[in-house]
């Protein structure tokens, strides 16, 4: 399980017009912290901050502890990939 912590529901929004197509765009970004391991397989001393995209009408994740939902993982062309960040809440008793 990869533990993810969201500390704020704040969303950063980027809006503009594509220089290539001239079409408008709207990007919604939320941040969180991933508790990952280092190259040696040991837990990193501190969680890593990362950003992820929200769908156009998706509500931001409220503060809390999550894990990656299985639907976030895909196999494409024989390679394991992260399709998108989909989080599932973790019950506090599971983290104890």
Short mmCIF file of N, CA and C in Angstrom, two decimals, residues 7-69:
data_model
loop_
_atom_site.label_atom_id
_atom_site.label_comp_id
_atom_site.label_asym_id
_atom_site.label_seq_id
_atom_site.Cartn_x
_atom_site.Cartn_y
_atom_site.Cartn_z
N UNK A 7 -3.33 17.24 2.90
CA UNK A 7 -3.42 18.14 4.06
C UNK A 7 -4.31 19.35 3.81
N UNK A 8 -4.70 19.58 2.56
CA UNK A 8 -5.59 20.69 2.25
C UNK A 8 -6.39 20.37 0.99
N UNK A 9 -7.62 20.85 0.93
CA UNK A 9 -8.45 20.65 -0.25
C UNK A 9 -8.24 21.76 -1.28
N UNK A 10 -7.23 22.58 -1.07
CA UNK A 10 -6.95 23.69 -1.99
C UNK A 10 -6.61 23.17 -3.39
N UNK A 11 -7.16 23.82 -4.39
CA UNK A 11 -6.92 23.45 -5.78
C UNK A 11 -6.31 24.64 -6.51
N UNK A 12 -5.23 24.38 -7.24
CA UNK A 12 -4.61 25.41 -8.08
C UNK A 12 -5.19 25.25 -9.48
N UNK A 13 -5.63 26.35 -10.07
CA UNK A 13 -6.25 26.29 -11.38
C UNK A 13 -5.45 27.09 -12.40
N UNK A 14 -5.27 26.50 -13.55
CA UNK A 14 -4.59 27.16 -14.67
C UNK A 14 -5.58 27.27 -15.81
N UNK A 15 -5.75 28.46 -16.33
CA UNK A 15 -6.66 28.70 -17.45
C UNK A 15 -5.92 29.49 -18.52
N UNK A 16 -6.30 29.23 -19.72
CA UNK A 16 -5.70 29.98 -20.80
C UNK A 16 -6.21 29.50 -22.14
N UNK A 17 -5.47 29.87 -23.16
CA UNK A 17 -5.81 29.48 -24.52
C UNK A 17 -4.58 28.83 -25.13
N UNK A 18 -4.77 27.68 -25.73
CA UNK A 18 -3.67 26.96 -26.36
C UNK A 18 -3.05 27.78 -27.48
N UNK A 19 -1.72 27.89 -27.46
CA UNK A 19 -1.02 28.61 -28.52
C UNK A 19 -1.11 27.86 -29.85
N UNK A 20 -1.24 26.54 -29.76
CA UNK A 20 -1.26 25.72 -30.97
C UNK A 20 -2.65 25.67 -31.59
N UNK A 21 -3.66 25.34 -30.78
CA UNK A 21 -5.01 25.15 -31.33
C UNK A 21 -5.92 26.35 -31.15
N UNK A 22 -5.56 27.25 -30.23
CA UNK A 22 -6.42 28.39 -29.95
C UNK A 22 -7.60 28.06 -29.06
N UNK A 23 -7.70 26.81 -28.64
CA UNK A 23 -8.81 26.39 -27.78
C UNK A 23 -8.50 26.70 -26.32
N UNK A 24 -9.55 27.01 -25.54
CA UNK A 24 -9.33 27.29 -24.13
C UNK A 24 -9.01 26.00 -23.36
N UNK A 25 -8.24 26.16 -22.29
CA UNK A 25 -7.97 25.02 -21.41
C UNK A 25 -8.18 25.45 -19.97
N UNK A 26 -8.44 24.45 -19.14
CA UNK A 26 -8.65 24.65 -17.70
C UNK A 26 -8.09 23.43 -17.00
N UNK A 27 -7.03 23.63 -16.24
CA UNK A 27 -6.35 22.54 -15.54
C UNK A 27 -6.50 22.76 -14.05
N UNK A 28 -6.92 21.71 -13.34
CA UNK A 28 -7.11 21.78 -11.89
C UNK A 28 -6.10 20.84 -11.22
N UNK A 29 -5.33 21.38 -10.27
CA UNK A 29 -4.22 20.64 -9.66
C UNK A 29 -4.36 20.65 -8.15
N UNK A 30 -4.25 19.47 -7.55
CA UNK A 30 -4.24 19.35 -6.10
C UNK A 30 -2.91 18.71 -5.71
N UNK A 31 -2.48 18.92 -4.48
CA UNK A 31 -1.22 18.33 -4.04
C UNK A 31 -1.45 17.43 -2.84
N UNK A 32 -0.50 16.54 -2.63
CA UNK A 32 -0.53 15.62 -1.51
C UNK A 32 0.88 15.17 -1.19
N UNK A 33 0.99 14.25 -0.25
CA UNK A 33 2.28 13.72 0.16
C UNK A 33 2.25 12.20 0.07
N UNK A 34 3.23 11.63 -0.61
CA UNK A 34 3.33 10.19 -0.77
C UNK A 34 4.42 9.66 0.16
N UNK A 35 4.09 8.64 0.91
CA UNK A 35 5.05 7.99 1.80
C UNK A 35 5.65 6.84 1.01
N UNK A 36 6.83 7.08 0.46
CA UNK A 36 7.47 6.14 -0.46
C UNK A 36 8.74 5.56 0.15
N UNK A 37 9.35 4.65 -0.58
CA UNK A 37 10.62 4.07 -0.14
C UNK A 37 11.75 4.60 -1.02
N UNK A 38 12.94 4.52 -0.48
CA UNK A 38 14.12 4.93 -1.23
C UNK A 38 14.63 3.80 -2.09
N UNK A 39 15.71 4.03 -2.84
CA UNK A 39 16.28 3.00 -3.70
C UNK A 39 16.72 1.76 -2.92
N UNK A 40 16.98 1.95 -1.62
CA UNK A 40 17.40 0.82 -0.80
C UNK A 40 16.22 0.01 -0.26
N UNK A 41 14.99 0.42 -0.59
CA UNK A 41 13.81 -0.30 -0.14
C UNK A 41 13.32 0.11 1.23
N UNK A 42 14.05 1.00 1.88
CA UNK A 42 13.65 1.46 3.21
C UNK A 42 12.74 2.68 3.07
N UNK A 43 11.80 2.85 4.02
CA UNK A 43 10.93 4.03 3.95
C UNK A 43 11.75 5.31 3.94
N UNK A 44 11.34 6.24 3.10
CA UNK A 44 12.00 7.55 3.07
C UNK A 44 11.77 8.24 4.40
N UNK A 45 12.71 9.07 4.80
CA UNK A 45 12.60 9.76 6.08
C UNK A 45 11.39 10.69 6.11
N UNK A 46 11.12 11.34 4.99
CA UNK A 46 10.01 12.28 4.89
C UNK A 46 9.16 11.92 3.67
N UNK A 47 7.87 12.21 3.73
CA UNK A 47 7.03 11.96 2.55
C UNK A 47 7.39 12.94 1.43
N UNK A 48 7.13 12.51 0.21
CA UNK A 48 7.42 13.33 -0.97
C UNK A 48 6.16 14.08 -1.41
N UNK A 49 6.28 15.39 -1.58
CA UNK A 49 5.15 16.19 -2.07
C UNK A 49 5.00 15.93 -3.56
N UNK A 50 3.76 15.78 -4.01
CA UNK A 50 3.50 15.61 -5.43
C UNK A 50 2.20 16.32 -5.79
N UNK A 51 2.02 16.56 -7.08
CA UNK A 51 0.80 17.19 -7.57
C UNK A 51 0.11 16.23 -8.53
N UNK A 52 -1.21 16.34 -8.58
CA UNK A 52 -1.97 15.50 -9.50
C UNK A 52 -3.15 16.29 -10.05
N UNK A 53 -3.61 15.87 -11.22
CA UNK A 53 -4.70 16.56 -11.90
C UNK A 53 -6.05 16.04 -11.43
N UNK A 54 -6.99 16.95 -11.31
CA UNK A 54 -8.38 16.59 -11.03
C UNK A 54 -9.17 16.71 -12.33
N UNK A 55 -10.21 15.90 -12.47
CA UNK A 55 -11.10 16.05 -13.62
C UNK A 55 -11.83 17.38 -13.52
N UNK A 56 -12.39 17.82 -14.62
CA UNK A 56 -13.01 19.15 -14.70
C UNK A 56 -14.03 19.41 -13.59
N UNK A 57 -14.90 18.48 -13.30
CA UNK A 57 -15.94 18.68 -12.29
C UNK A 57 -15.68 17.91 -11.00
N UNK A 58 -14.52 17.30 -10.88
CA UNK A 58 -14.21 16.49 -9.70
C UNK A 58 -13.99 17.36 -8.48
N UNK A 59 -14.64 17.00 -7.38
CA UNK A 59 -14.41 17.71 -6.11
C UNK A 59 -13.00 17.37 -5.62
N UNK A 60 -12.32 18.32 -5.00
CA UNK A 60 -11.00 18.01 -4.46
C UNK A 60 -11.11 17.00 -3.32
N UNK A 61 -10.04 16.26 -3.13
CA UNK A 61 -10.01 15.32 -2.01
C UNK A 61 -9.90 16.12 -0.72
N UNK A 62 -10.74 15.80 0.27
CA UNK A 62 -10.62 16.50 1.55
C UNK A 62 -9.39 16.01 2.31
N UNK A 63 -8.91 16.80 3.27
CA UNK A 63 -7.76 16.35 4.06
C UNK A 63 -8.03 14.98 4.67
N UNK A 64 -6.99 14.16 4.66
CA UNK A 64 -7.11 12.81 5.21
C UNK A 64 -6.01 11.92 4.70
N UNK A 65 -6.11 10.65 5.07
CA UNK A 65 -5.13 9.64 4.67
C UNK A 65 -5.80 8.72 3.65
N UNK A 66 -5.09 8.46 2.58
CA UNK A 66 -5.61 7.69 1.46
C UNK A 66 -4.58 6.66 1.02
N UNK A 67 -5.02 5.80 0.11
CA UNK A 67 -4.11 4.93 -0.62
C UNK A 67 -4.53 4.95 -2.08
N UNK A 68 -3.63 4.55 -2.97
CA UNK A 68 -3.99 4.49 -4.38
C UNK A 68 -5.08 3.45 -4.58
N UNK A 69 -6.12 3.81 -5.30
CA UNK A 69 -7.20 2.88 -5.62
C UNK A 69 -6.70 1.96 -6.74
#
